[in-house]
Structures are given as C-alpha cells and as structure tokens.
Amino acid sequence: MSIAIKQLHPHFVAEISGLDLRQPLTPEKATALDRALDRFGVLVFHGQDITDEQQLTFTRNLGAIELAIGGNVTKPEERRLSVQIGDVSNLDQHGKVLAKDDRRRMFNLGNRLWHSDSSYRSTPAKCSLLSCRSKPAAGGNTEFAFMPAAYDALDAETKAEIEDLVTEHSLIYSRGQLGFSQFTPEELKTFTPVRQALVRANDFTGRKSIYLSAHIGTIVSWHMPEARDFIRELTEHATQPEFVHAHEWAVGDLVIWDNRQCLHRVRPFKDTDEPRDMRRTTVAGIGPTTPLAAEAA
Amino acid sequence: MTISIKQLHEHFVGEVSGIDLRDPLTPDQTREIQEGMDQYGVLVFHDQDLTDDQQVAYTKNFGELELAVGSNLLKANERRLRLEMADVSNLDQNGVVLTRDDRRRMFNLGNRLWHSDSSFRITPSKFSLLSCRSEPPKGGDTEFAFMPAAYDGLDAETKAEIEGLVTEHSLIYSRGKLGFEEFSAKEMKTFAPVRHSLVRTNDFTGRKSVYLSAHIGTIVGWHMPEARDFVRELVEQATQRKFVHAHKWELGDLVMWDNRQCMHRVRPFKDIGQVRDMRRTTVAGVGPTVEQTSERAA
C-alpha cells in the first residue's frame, strides 16, 4: 500500500494515509516521511492505536530518541511514563489530574506559549511525535505555525537584520514570562541558557525559517528589553492566522511536527477537571544550530 | 460652526472636523466631543498647530489634568517638558535623541506593549491627548484596540468568568515582561501594584469593556502563572486585527483616546537616529475602579 498525502493548509500540514504505524517501515517509506516533514512541517495520521513501545519503534525511523529529562520540574519518582516518552498529559504518576495549584501544572502552563520543543537544549529536537490517548470534551487543540512562510513574508530589511543573530534560550525565560520563577539551585543549573541561530535553513528544501520560541530570553550582545521586544514582534508576525493551523485531536491521532521549522502551542481546556493523555516521543537533532552554542551563555 | 465626526473603523475611531482646538470650546462642543469619546473611543483631529499651553487649556475641558509623575524613570532635572505634559518623545532634556543603551529608552520600550495609560495608578486616567510635533519618516504608528467590541466578542462562559475579577497593575510588571528589572528602592515603592476591576462599564453607552493592560501582573486570588496566561489569552483575543485601528501620524495631528475602553501601543521606528516628538496631556479619572488593599488605600 502506498502513502497518500493531502495538504491541509495553504502553506503546510499534510494528512498522511495508507500507513499503519505499528508495522515496520521500509527505508523508502521512512525517507518519504522525512521528505514530507521537510516540505510540510506537520504530518497528521489518524486511527493509530499504538502502544508506547510501538510509538518508540516508529519514532526511531526518523532518528535517535531524545530523552525526556531536563525538560520540566517533574522529579524521577513522579514520572508516569518511561524517560523515553515526554509526558504531555495533565496527570500525575498515579494517573490523577494535577491539582490547580500543583507546581508541575504551573510549570506546564508554559506549553500554552508559542515554542519549539527543546530549543533550550544545545542540540535541540528535530521533530516531535504526539499520540492522543485520551482527550478533553472541549479545547486542548494544538496549534502550529509554519516558519518558512513567516520568514518569506518578512521585509528585506528584517531578513538582513536577523540573518546572523544568535539567541539565548532557557526554560527559565519561558516560565519567567508567566511569573514562574521559583527554581531550585539544581533546576537553575539544568536550565542554564543555551545559544541558537535565529535563522535556520532546511537542508532539503533550502527554505529558511525564523527559529523562534518562548524559551528565548535575549539576543547575544543586545540589551535584554530591546531583544525581548524584537523577538515579541517577530513572534507576533510569525503567528498571524495566515501561518497557523489548529489541530483538533481525536483519540488515535498521531501528529509529527518539525521543530526546526514550526512553532506550536496547546490551547486551554478544563485541565483541572478532565484528563488529556498525550504522549510525546522526540527525535534528537544532529547538532547545535550555531558555532557559538559552546560558549557560555 | 458645528463639528462633524466620520467613523474610520467598523467598530470605533471618529475623525473630527470643523473645530480649531486653539479656540475656547462652547459647552455644546465640549458635550459633543465627550459623547464622541464615549461612542468612538478614539477621536482624530488634523492640522491642529498647538502650543503646550493651548493643548493644556483644551484638555481641561474634559476634567482634571493628571500630572506626569510616578510613571517613568525621569529624574526631576531630566525633564524636557513641564509636569502637565507627558513626554512621549525619544528625546532627552536637551532635545537630543536618547542613545541605544539609555536606561530611559529601555524603560520606554514598554510602550510597544498593548496598554492603557496610567492603569498602574489607583485612579487611572480617563483620556489621553497626543499631539504630533515631529514624526519619523517611517514607522511609529499608534495602534488602538476597542475593548467594548472585544468584550462583545467573548463567549458567555468567559464573560461570566471575568465578571468581578480584580487585577493587579504595576510598571514593574510591564517592564518585567521585557526583562527590565533594575529598579531603585524608591522606584519600587512608587511602582507598587494597584488593583483594578477587569470589567468596566461606560456610563454613557452602557457598554462593557475588558480593562486590559501590559501593566497587569496577576489576578487577585489566582496563582500568578495561571493569571498571566489567562490575561495573555484575553489580550490576544482583544487585539485581533478586527478590533484594531492603526493611526499614521502627520504633523499637527491630535488624537485623543479613552483609556477606560481602549488599549494602545506604539509601533517600532528607527528611534536611535530619528526624532519623534509627541506630547501627551492626560485627563485624570474620577476615582479608583475597585477598593485597594489597606497598604495602598487611596
């Protein structure tokens, strides 16, 4: 059976049919998915009733697994899932909905800000695969914004201005935007800022992206207020409705997105009442985005 | 001569003609403009070649002047204009453009965030009147968003949720969003948070507004991250393009806006090299929107 691709948005997002993700993938089909990800940024699969193991096996077709450590304030004994799976649910280790004032819940509210997964790592993620195991009655969509289209729409002056800029990313910055600033010394160390290029090009399509994320706190050698305002302006431009697609989840959906060229965010839902069990596997990137990454931020 | 008002945006903004703001207003003219403000939220006047004295005199038709103190980092000896005028320029006391790393410039970048003037005061302002004395060749527009339309656009559940909520406003919060945190002990005291109602009603039209501002840092009784996210969501909703009007400045324009039912922000321009001389007079509100805590009682 061959893969069929249907584009869902004028700029990006493809719905893929003709694949059972529980079955082994031929190298040709794995490459075809990689190329589709390069071109469309987001790939949507429906009716995929998979286990965590099957999701991991499928994910490895696209690269090495990035472990879910150093990405939140959940302690090892509080984990509900294996470290190979990012727990994007609102559930604690016993499968119970997190209480309104739970510190982990406050931290996770940061996922409602436009971000690129793991942009706070010196080697940030290539792509994320999110599987919907249970969903709330209303809300909880994931929205995606396509950065090659956002880049193309910048004026020539701005393109020239951002070309060589280097940004600093940290979970401290994204959470700080929401007024969450109570980190332990160990967390502060884990979340030390890293540097990323502000412009990235896709190896296959050659298209440039603005590499934005809520994790950005400043631009190297800029004053922070000026950098923050400039990044806010770019993010506002890049997340205009014309560059955004909203995915409404159904149980069994699996969505892959390319963090190198997409921003995403979760939309609000009644998260203190209803479970939303989403499980993420993440493919590691192949290296830092800038030679300056190694320099202490 | 009677004034005429032409609506410029589907929801708000009136362009006023038939009046010279240098002349004393008749009671009828004052009433027409006051009602125009209630209805349109923003009124635009062109070709008004005003002195500071004339602008102050015109402003007093609509209430008490709010003085430009406690709202920025300017020291008394750094003022370019008198206390009745808020200096919304990029100039220092000698008329020289502020340098890139000037602390006052960093602070003023906060005006690029959607806000309502003086929402950090216990009694926030009623109107702002901005006169354009010199403008950059490109950029520097002021954008306005109309909160009665934004309120009407909320779903019933959200309207019920926000009714009765009280927010905390401070310049510390709005500047903190840009990573500006170096305040002196005295500034920290001056900028101590104040409380406001999140929903306000216009006395004349009866229309409700979401009273939003970049100065909001939290909601009373909420955890800060949840409050911030909720307010961010409301601001995003309220500043959708359909609720926004951009004013492109020309020399001699005077624009007055109702801070009780509009947000506004300045758009970027080359503020290092080019002069933008804008002078604001402000009409004080009639009182607090909500009771303060004992420490900050009015």
Coordinates of C-alpha atoms in Angstrom, one line a residue:
Chain A
M1 CA 0.0 0.0 0.0
S2 CA 1.4 3.4 -0.9
I3 CA 1.4 6.6 1.2
A4 CA -1.2 9.3 0.2
I5 CA -0.5 12.9 1.2
K6 CA -3.2 15.6 1.4
Q7 CA -2.2 19.1 2.2
L8 CA -4.5 20.7 4.9
H9 CA -3.3 24.4 4.9
P10 CA -2.3 26.8 2.1
H11 CA 1.3 26.8 3.5
F12 CA 1.9 23.5 5.3
V13 CA 0.4 20.5 7.2
A14 CA -0.1 17.1 5.4
E15 CA -2.6 14.4 6.3
I16 CA -1.0 11.0 5.6
S17 CA -3.0 7.9 4.9
G18 CA -2.0 4.4 3.9
L19 CA 0.3 3.7 6.8
D20 CA -0.1 1.5 9.9
L21 CA 2.4 2.9 12.3
R22 CA 2.5 -0.4 14.3
Q23 CA 4.1 -2.1 11.3
P24 CA 7.8 -1.9 10.4
L25 CA 8.6 0.8 7.9
T26 CA 10.6 0.2 4.8
P27 CA 13.7 2.5 4.4
E28 CA 12.0 4.1 1.4
K29 CA 8.9 4.9 3.3
A30 CA 10.9 6.3 6.2
T31 CA 12.8 8.6 3.8
A32 CA 9.5 9.6 2.2
L33 CA 8.2 10.7 5.6
D34 CA 11.4 12.7 6.2
R35 CA 10.9 14.5 2.9
A36 CA 7.3 15.1 3.6
L37 CA 8.3 16.6 7.0
D38 CA 10.8 18.9 5.3
R39 CA 8.1 20.0 2.8
F40 CA 5.0 20.2 5.0
G41 CA 6.4 20.7 8.6
V42 CA 3.5 18.9 10.2
L43 CA 2.3 15.3 9.4
V44 CA -1.1 14.1 10.7
F45 CA -2.0 10.4 11.0
H46 CA -5.5 9.2 12.1
G47 CA -6.6 5.9 13.6
Q48 CA -3.3 4.9 15.0
D49 CA -4.0 2.8 18.1
I50 CA -0.4 2.3 19.3
T51 CA 1.4 1.4 22.5
D52 CA 4.3 3.3 23.9
E53 CA 6.7 0.6 22.6
Q54 CA 5.2 0.8 19.1
Q55 CA 5.5 4.6 19.2
L56 CA 9.2 4.4 20.1
T57 CA 9.9 1.9 17.4
F58 CA 8.2 4.0 14.8
T59 CA 10.0 7.2 16.1
R60 CA 13.4 5.6 15.6
N61 CA 12.8 5.5 11.8
L62 CA 13.3 9.3 11.9
G63 CA 16.4 9.4 14.1
A64 CA 17.7 8.9 17.7
I65 CA 15.4 9.3 20.6
E66 CA 15.8 12.4 22.8
L67 CA 15.2 11.5 26.4
A68 CA 12.6 13.4 28.5
I69 CA 15.0 14.7 31.1
G70 CA 16.0 18.2 31.9
G71 CA 12.8 19.5 30.3
N72 CA 10.5 20.0 33.3
V73 CA 10.2 20.1 37.1
T74 CA 8.9 16.5 37.5
K75 CA 11.1 14.5 39.8
P76 CA 12.2 11.0 38.8
E77 CA 9.8 9.3 41.3
E78 CA 6.9 11.4 39.9
R79 CA 7.2 10.1 36.4
R80 CA 4.2 8.3 35.0
L81 CA 5.9 7.2 31.8
S82 CA 9.4 6.0 30.8
V83 CA 12.1 8.5 30.2
Q84 CA 11.9 7.9 26.5
I85 CA 8.4 9.3 26.5
G86 CA 7.6 13.0 27.1
D87 CA 4.5 13.2 29.3
V88 CA 2.4 15.9 27.8
S89 CA -0.6 15.0 30.0
N90 CA -2.2 16.7 33.0
L91 CA -1.7 13.5 35.1
D92 CA 0.5 12.7 38.0
Q93 CA 2.3 9.3 38.5
H94 CA -0.9 7.7 39.7
G95 CA -2.9 8.8 36.7
K96 CA -4.7 11.5 38.6
V97 CA -5.4 15.0 37.3
L98 CA -2.9 17.6 38.7
A99 CA -4.4 19.9 41.3
K100 CA -5.0 23.5 40.4
D101 CA -2.0 24.8 42.5
D102 CA 0.4 21.9 41.7
R103 CA 3.8 23.3 40.8
R104 CA 4.1 20.9 37.9
R105 CA 0.9 22.2 36.5
M106 CA 2.0 25.9 36.8
F107 CA 5.2 24.9 35.0
N108 CA 3.4 23.1 32.3
L109 CA 1.2 26.2 31.6
G110 CA 4.3 27.4 29.6
N111 CA 3.2 25.0 26.9
R112 CA 0.5 27.4 26.1
L113 CA 3.1 29.9 24.8
W114 CA 4.4 29.5 21.2
H115 CA 7.5 27.4 21.4
S116 CA 9.7 24.9 19.6
D117 CA 10.4 21.8 21.6
S118 CA 13.8 21.5 23.3
S119 CA 15.0 24.8 21.9
Y120 CA 16.6 25.1 25.4
R121 CA 18.9 22.2 24.6
S122 CA 22.3 22.9 22.9
T123 CA 21.3 20.3 20.4
P124 CA 17.6 21.0 20.0
A125 CA 15.0 18.5 18.9
K126 CA 14.5 17.6 15.2
C127 CA 10.8 16.5 15.4
S128 CA 8.2 15.6 18.0
L129 CA 5.6 12.8 17.7
L130 CA 2.5 13.3 19.8
S131 CA 0.0 10.5 20.3
C132 CA -3.5 11.2 21.6
R133 CA -4.6 8.5 24.1
S134 CA -7.5 10.5 25.7
K135 CA -8.8 14.0 25.2
P136 CA -11.0 16.5 27.0
A137 CA -14.5 17.2 25.8
A138 CA -13.6 20.7 24.6
G139 CA -10.4 22.7 24.0
G140 CA -6.9 21.4 24.1
N141 CA -6.2 21.8 20.4
T142 CA -2.6 22.1 19.3
E143 CA -1.8 25.0 17.0
F144 CA 1.1 25.0 14.6
A145 CA 2.8 28.0 12.9
F146 CA 5.0 27.5 9.8
M147 CA 8.2 29.4 10.0
P148 CA 9.4 29.2 6.3
A149 CA 6.2 31.0 5.3
A150 CA 6.7 33.5 8.2
Y151 CA 10.3 34.1 7.0
D152 CA 9.3 34.6 3.4
A153 CA 6.8 37.3 4.5
L154 CA 9.4 39.4 6.3
D155 CA 10.6 42.5 4.5
A156 CA 14.2 42.6 3.1
E157 CA 15.4 44.8 5.9
T158 CA 14.3 42.5 8.6
K159 CA 15.7 39.4 6.8
A160 CA 19.1 41.2 6.6
E161 CA 18.8 42.2 10.3
I162 CA 18.1 38.7 11.6
E163 CA 20.4 36.7 9.3
D164 CA 23.3 36.2 11.8
L165 CA 21.7 36.9 15.1
V166 CA 22.2 34.4 17.9
T167 CA 19.5 34.0 20.6
E168 CA 19.6 32.6 24.2
H169 CA 17.0 30.0 25.2
S170 CA 16.1 28.7 28.6
L171 CA 13.1 27.2 30.4
I172 CA 13.8 29.9 32.9
Y173 CA 12.9 32.6 30.4
S174 CA 9.7 30.9 29.1
R175 CA 8.4 30.2 32.6
G176 CA 9.5 33.7 33.7
Q177 CA 7.1 35.2 31.2
L178 CA 4.3 33.6 33.3
G179 CA 5.8 34.8 36.5
F180 CA 7.0 31.3 37.4
S181 CA 10.4 31.9 39.0
Q182 CA 10.8 29.6 42.0
F183 CA 13.5 27.3 40.7
T184 CA 15.8 25.1 42.9
P185 CA 19.5 25.6 42.5
E186 CA 19.7 22.3 40.7
E187 CA 16.9 23.3 38.3
L188 CA 18.6 26.6 37.6
K189 CA 21.7 24.7 36.7
T190 CA 19.8 22.3 34.5
F191 CA 18.0 25.2 32.8
T192 CA 21.1 27.3 32.0
P193 CA 20.6 29.2 28.8
V194 CA 21.9 27.9 25.5
R195 CA 22.5 29.7 22.2
Q196 CA 20.7 29.1 18.9
A197 CA 20.8 30.7 15.5
L198 CA 17.8 32.9 14.8
V199 CA 17.7 31.8 11.1
R200 CA 17.9 28.2 10.1
A201 CA 17.7 26.7 6.6
N202 CA 16.1 23.3 5.8
D203 CA 18.7 21.0 4.3
F204 CA 16.4 19.5 1.8
T205 CA 14.1 22.3 0.7
G206 CA 16.6 25.1 1.3
R207 CA 13.9 27.2 2.8
K208 CA 14.8 29.5 5.7
S209 CA 13.0 29.6 9.0
I210 CA 12.9 32.1 11.8
Y211 CA 13.9 29.9 14.7
L212 CA 11.6 31.3 17.4
S213 CA 10.5 30.0 20.8
A214 CA 9.0 31.2 24.1
H215 CA 12.3 30.0 25.6
I216 CA 14.2 32.9 24.0
G217 CA 15.2 35.5 26.7
T218 CA 17.6 37.6 24.8
I219 CA 19.8 38.1 21.7
V220 CA 23.6 37.9 22.1
S221 CA 25.1 41.4 22.6
W222 CA 21.7 43.1 22.7
H223 CA 20.2 44.7 25.7
M224 CA 17.5 42.4 27.0
P225 CA 14.5 44.8 26.8
E226 CA 15.3 45.6 23.2
A227 CA 15.9 41.9 22.4
R228 CA 12.6 40.9 24.1
D229 CA 10.6 43.5 22.2
F230 CA 12.2 42.5 18.9
I231 CA 11.5 38.8 19.5
R232 CA 7.9 39.6 20.6
E233 CA 7.5 41.5 17.3
L234 CA 8.9 38.6 15.2
T235 CA 6.7 36.1 17.1
E236 CA 3.6 38.2 16.5
H237 CA 4.4 38.4 12.8
A238 CA 5.1 34.6 12.6
T239 CA 2.0 33.5 14.4
Q240 CA -0.5 35.5 12.4
P241 CA -3.6 33.5 11.5
E242 CA -2.5 33.0 7.9
F243 CA 0.6 31.0 9.1
V244 CA -1.3 29.0 11.7
H245 CA -3.1 25.6 11.6
A246 CA -5.2 24.3 14.5
H247 CA -5.2 20.5 15.0
E248 CA -8.3 19.2 16.8
W249 CA -7.4 15.9 18.4
A250 CA -9.2 12.6 18.1
V251 CA -8.2 9.6 20.1
G252 CA -5.7 7.6 17.9
D253 CA -4.3 10.7 16.2
L254 CA -0.5 10.9 15.9
V255 CA 0.9 14.1 14.8
I256 CA 4.6 14.7 13.8
W257 CA 6.0 18.2 13.7
D258 CA 9.3 19.6 12.6
N259 CA 10.7 21.7 15.5
R260 CA 13.3 23.2 13.2
Q261 CA 10.6 24.9 11.2
C262 CA 7.5 25.1 13.2
L263 CA 6.2 26.7 16.4
H264 CA 3.4 25.1 18.3
R265 CA 1.3 25.6 21.4
V266 CA -1.5 23.9 23.3
R267 CA -4.8 25.8 23.6
P268 CA -6.6 26.0 27.0
F269 CA -9.0 23.3 28.3
K270 CA -10.6 22.5 31.6
D271 CA -7.3 20.8 32.8
T272 CA -8.2 20.6 36.4
D273 CA -11.3 18.5 35.6
E274 CA -10.6 16.5 32.5
P275 CA -7.7 14.2 31.7
R276 CA -5.8 14.8 28.5
D277 CA -3.4 12.0 28.0
M278 CA -0.9 12.9 25.2
R279 CA 2.4 11.0 24.9
R280 CA 5.3 12.5 23.0
T281 CA 8.4 10.9 21.6
T282 CA 11.1 13.2 20.4
V283 CA 13.8 12.8 17.7
A284 CA 17.1 14.5 18.7
G285 CA 18.6 17.0 16.3
I286 CA 22.0 16.2 14.8
G287 CA 23.9 19.1 16.5
P288 CA 23.9 22.7 17.7
T289 CA 22.5 25.4 15.4
T290 CA 25.4 27.8 15.9
P291 CA 29.1 27.6 16.4
L292 CA 28.5 29.9 19.4
A293 CA 26.5 27.2 21.2
A294 CA 29.5 26.0 23.1
E295 CA 30.3 29.5 24.5
A296 CA 28.9 30.0 28.0
A297 CA 25.6 31.9 27.6
Chain B
M1 CA -19.7 76.0 13.4
T2 CA -20.8 72.5 14.4
I3 CA -18.4 69.7 14.5
S4 CA -18.8 66.6 12.3
I5 CA -17.5 63.1 13.1
K6 CA -16.7 60.5 10.5
Q7 CA -16.2 56.9 11.7
L8 CA -12.9 55.4 10.4
H9 CA -13.2 51.8 11.6
E10 CA -16.0 49.3 11.7
H11 CA -16.1 49.4 15.5
F12 CA -14.7 52.7 16.6
V13 CA -12.5 55.8 15.9
G14 CA -14.0 59.1 14.7
E15 CA -12.3 61.7 12.6
V16 CA -13.4 65.1 13.7
S17 CA -13.6 68.2 11.5
G18 CA -15.0 71.7 11.9
I19 CA -13.1 72.7 15.1
D20 CA -10.0 74.7 15.9
L21 CA -8.6 73.3 19.2
R22 CA -6.8 76.6 19.9
D23 CA -10.1 78.4 20.4
P24 CA -12.2 78.1 23.6
L25 CA -14.9 75.4 23.3
T26 CA -18.6 76.1 23.6
P27 CA -20.4 73.9 26.1
D28 CA -22.1 72.2 23.1
Q29 CA -18.8 71.4 21.5
T30 CA -17.4 70.0 24.8
R31 CA -20.5 67.8 25.1
E32 CA -20.3 66.6 21.5
I33 CA -16.7 65.7 21.9
Q34 CA -17.3 64.0 25.2
E35 CA -20.1 62.0 23.7
G36 CA -17.9 61.2 20.7
M37 CA -15.3 59.8 23.0
D38 CA -17.9 57.6 24.7
Q39 CA -19.1 56.3 21.4
Y40 CA -16.0 56.1 19.3
G41 CA -13.2 55.6 22.0
V42 CA -10.7 57.4 19.8
L43 CA -11.1 60.8 18.1
V44 CA -8.7 62.1 15.5
F45 CA -8.1 65.8 14.8
H46 CA -5.9 67.0 11.9
D47 CA -4.0 70.2 11.3
Q48 CA -4.0 71.4 14.9
D49 CA -0.9 73.5 15.3
L50 CA -0.9 73.7 19.1
T51 CA 1.4 75.1 21.7
D52 CA 1.8 73.2 25.0
D53 CA -0.4 76.0 26.7
Q54 CA -3.1 75.5 24.1
Q55 CA -3.1 71.7 24.5
V56 CA -3.3 72.0 28.3
A57 CA -6.2 74.5 28.0
Y58 CA -8.1 72.3 25.6
T59 CA -7.5 69.2 27.8
K60 CA -9.0 70.9 30.8
N61 CA -12.4 70.9 29.1
F62 CA -12.7 67.2 29.9
G63 CA -11.6 67.1 33.6
E64 CA -8.6 67.4 35.9
L65 CA -5.2 67.1 34.4
E66 CA -3.2 64.1 35.5
L67 CA 0.4 65.1 36.2
A68 CA 3.3 63.2 34.6
V69 CA 4.8 62.0 37.8
G70 CA 5.4 58.5 39.1
S71 CA 5.1 57.0 35.6
N72 CA 8.7 56.7 34.3
L73 CA 12.3 56.9 35.3
L74 CA 12.8 60.6 34.6
K75 CA 14.5 62.5 37.4
A76 CA 13.2 66.0 38.0
N77 CA 16.3 67.5 36.3
E78 CA 15.9 65.3 33.2
R79 CA 12.5 66.6 32.2
R80 CA 12.2 68.3 28.8
L81 CA 8.6 69.3 29.3
R82 CA 6.6 70.7 32.2
L83 CA 4.7 68.4 34.6
E84 CA 1.4 68.8 32.8
M85 CA 2.9 67.2 29.7
A86 CA 3.9 63.6 29.5
D87 CA 7.0 63.4 27.2
V88 CA 6.3 60.6 24.7
S89 CA 9.3 61.5 22.6
N90 CA 12.6 59.8 22.2
L91 CA 14.4 63.0 23.4
D92 CA 16.4 63.9 26.5
Q93 CA 16.1 67.2 28.3
N94 CA 18.4 68.9 25.8
G95 CA 16.3 67.7 22.8
V96 CA 18.9 65.1 21.9
V97 CA 17.8 61.6 20.8
L98 CA 18.3 59.0 23.6
T99 CA 21.2 56.6 23.0
R100 CA 20.6 53.0 22.3
D101 CA 21.5 51.8 25.8
D102 CA 20.0 54.6 27.8
R103 CA 18.0 53.3 30.7
R104 CA 15.1 55.7 30.0
R105 CA 14.9 54.3 26.4
M106 CA 14.9 50.7 27.7
F107 CA 12.0 51.6 30.0
N108 CA 10.1 53.4 27.3
L109 CA 10.2 50.3 25.1
G110 CA 7.4 49.1 27.3
N111 CA 5.1 51.5 25.3
R112 CA 5.3 49.0 22.5
L113 CA 3.2 46.6 24.6
W114 CA -0.6 46.9 24.5
H115 CA -1.6 49.0 27.5
S116 CA -4.0 51.5 28.9
D117 CA -2.3 54.7 30.2
S118 CA -1.9 55.0 33.9
S119 CA -3.6 51.7 34.7
F120 CA -0.8 51.5 37.3
R121 CA -2.4 54.3 39.2
I122 CA -5.1 53.8 41.9
T123 CA -7.2 56.3 40.0
P124 CA -6.3 55.6 36.4
S125 CA -6.6 58.1 33.6
K126 CA -9.8 58.9 31.7
F127 CA -8.4 60.4 28.4
S128 CA -5.0 60.8 26.8
L129 CA -4.4 63.5 24.2
L130 CA -1.4 63.1 22.0
S131 CA -0.1 65.9 19.8
C132 CA 2.4 65.2 17.0
R133 CA 5.1 67.9 16.8
S134 CA 7.6 65.9 14.7
E135 CA 7.4 62.4 13.3
P136 CA 9.8 59.9 11.8
P137 CA 9.6 59.2 8.0
K138 CA 8.6 55.6 8.6
G139 CA 7.0 53.6 11.5
G140 CA 5.9 55.0 14.8
D141 CA 2.2 54.5 14.2
T142 CA 0.0 54.3 17.2
E143 CA -2.4 51.3 17.2
F144 CA -5.7 51.3 19.1
A145 CA -7.9 48.3 20.1
F146 CA -11.5 48.8 21.1
M147 CA -12.4 46.9 24.3
P148 CA -16.3 47.1 24.1
A149 CA -16.1 45.2 20.8
A150 CA -13.5 42.8 22.3
Y151 CA -15.9 42.3 25.3
D152 CA -18.8 41.6 23.0
G153 CA -16.7 39.1 21.1
L154 CA -16.1 37.0 24.2
D155 CA -18.2 33.8 24.7
A156 CA -20.8 33.8 27.5
E157 CA -18.7 31.5 29.7
T158 CA -15.7 33.9 29.6
K159 CA -17.9 36.9 30.2
A160 CA -19.2 35.2 33.4
E161 CA -15.7 34.1 34.4
I162 CA -14.2 37.6 34.2
E163 CA -17.1 39.5 35.9
G164 CA -16.0 40.5 39.3
L165 CA -12.3 39.6 38.8
V166 CA -9.7 42.1 40.1
T167 CA -6.3 42.5 38.6
E168 CA -3.0 44.0 39.9
H169 CA -1.3 46.5 37.7
S170 CA 2.3 47.9 38.0
L171 CA 5.0 49.3 35.8
I172 CA 7.2 46.7 37.4
Y173 CA 5.1 44.0 35.7
S174 CA 5.0 45.6 32.2
R175 CA 8.7 46.3 32.2
G176 CA 9.5 42.9 33.7
K177 CA 8.0 41.3 30.6
L178 CA 10.8 42.9 28.7
G179 CA 13.4 41.8 31.2
F180 CA 13.8 45.3 32.7
E181 CA 14.2 44.8 36.4
E182 CA 16.7 47.3 37.7
F183 CA 14.5 49.5 39.8
S184 CA 15.8 51.6 42.7
A185 CA 14.1 51.1 46.1
K186 CA 12.3 54.4 45.6
E187 CA 11.0 53.3 42.2
M188 CA 9.9 50.0 43.6
K189 CA 7.8 52.0 46.1
T190 CA 6.4 54.4 43.5
F191 CA 5.5 51.5 41.2
A192 CA 3.8 49.3 43.9
P193 CA 0.9 47.3 42.3
V194 CA -2.6 48.7 42.4
R195 CA -5.9 46.9 41.9
H196 CA -8.5 47.3 39.2
S197 CA -11.7 45.8 38.0
L198 CA -11.2 43.6 34.9
V199 CA -14.6 44.6 33.6
R200 CA -15.7 48.3 33.4
T201 CA -18.8 49.8 32.0
N202 CA -19.1 53.1 30.1
D203 CA -21.5 55.4 31.9
F204 CA -22.9 56.9 28.8
T205 CA -23.2 54.0 26.3
G206 CA -23.6 51.3 29.0
R207 CA -21.1 49.1 27.0
K208 CA -18.8 46.9 29.0
S209 CA -15.0 46.8 28.3
V210 CA -12.3 44.3 29.2
Y211 CA -9.9 46.5 31.2
L212 CA -6.6 45.1 30.0
S213 CA -3.1 46.5 30.1
A214 CA 0.5 45.2 29.9
H215 CA 0.8 46.5 33.4
I216 CA -1.3 43.6 34.7
G217 CA 0.8 41.1 36.6
T218 CA -1.7 38.9 38.3
I219 CA -5.4 38.4 39.3
V220 CA -6.3 38.7 43.0
G221 CA -6.8 35.2 44.4
W222 CA -5.1 33.4 41.4
H223 CA -1.7 31.9 41.1
M224 CA 0.4 34.2 39.0
P225 CA 1.3 31.8 36.1
E226 CA -2.4 31.0 35.6
A227 CA -3.4 34.6 35.8
R228 CA -0.7 35.6 33.4
D229 CA -1.7 33.0 30.9
F230 CA -5.4 33.9 31.2
V231 CA -4.7 37.6 30.8
R232 CA -2.4 36.9 27.8
E233 CA -5.2 34.9 26.2
L234 CA -7.7 37.8 26.8
V235 CA -5.2 40.3 25.3
E236 CA -4.7 38.1 22.3
Q237 CA -8.4 37.9 21.8
A238 CA -8.9 41.7 22.3
T239 CA -6.2 42.8 19.9
Q240 CA -7.2 40.7 16.9
R241 CA -6.9 42.7 13.7
K242 CA -10.6 43.2 13.5
F243 CA -10.6 45.2 16.8
V244 CA -7.5 47.3 15.9
H245 CA -7.0 50.6 14.1
A246 CA -3.6 52.0 13.2
H247 CA -3.1 55.8 13.2
K248 CA -0.4 57.0 10.9
W249 CA 0.8 60.3 12.3
E250 CA 1.1 63.6 10.5
L251 CA 2.4 66.8 11.9
G252 CA -0.4 68.7 13.6
D253 CA -2.5 65.6 14.4
L254 CA -4.0 65.5 17.8
V255 CA -5.5 62.1 18.8
M256 CA -7.5 61.7 22.0
W257 CA -8.4 58.2 23.3
D258 CA -10.4 56.8 26.1
N259 CA -8.2 54.7 28.3
R260 CA -11.2 53.2 30.1
Q261 CA -12.3 51.5 26.9
C262 CA -9.2 51.4 24.6
M263 CA -5.8 49.8 24.6
H264 CA -3.0 51.3 22.5
R265 CA 0.7 50.7 21.6
V266 CA 3.3 52.5 19.6
R267 CA 4.8 50.6 16.7
P268 CA 8.6 50.4 16.2
F269 CA 10.6 53.0 14.2
K270 CA 14.2 53.9 13.9
D271 CA 14.3 55.6 17.3
I272 CA 18.1 55.8 17.5
G273 CA 18.5 58.0 14.6
Q274 CA 15.2 59.8 14.1
V275 CA 13.2 62.3 16.2
R276 CA 9.6 61.6 17.2
D277 CA 8.3 64.4 19.3
M278 CA 4.9 63.6 20.7
R279 CA 3.4 65.4 23.7
R280 CA 0.7 64.0 25.8
T281 CA -1.8 65.6 28.1
T282 CA -3.9 63.3 30.3
V283 CA -7.3 63.7 31.9
A284 CA -7.5 62.1 35.3
G285 CA -10.2 59.6 36.1
V286 CA -12.8 60.3 38.7
G287 CA -11.8 57.6 41.1
P288 CA -10.5 54.0 41.7
T289 CA -12.2 51.2 39.7
V290 CA -12.1 49.0 42.8
E291 CA -11.2 49.1 46.5
Q292 CA -7.5 48.9 47.3
T293 CA -5.8 46.8 50.0
S294 CA -5.1 48.7 53.2
E295 CA -1.5 49.3 52.3
R296 CA -2.4 51.1 49.1
A297 CA -5.7 52.7 50.2
A298 CA -6.4 55.8 48.1

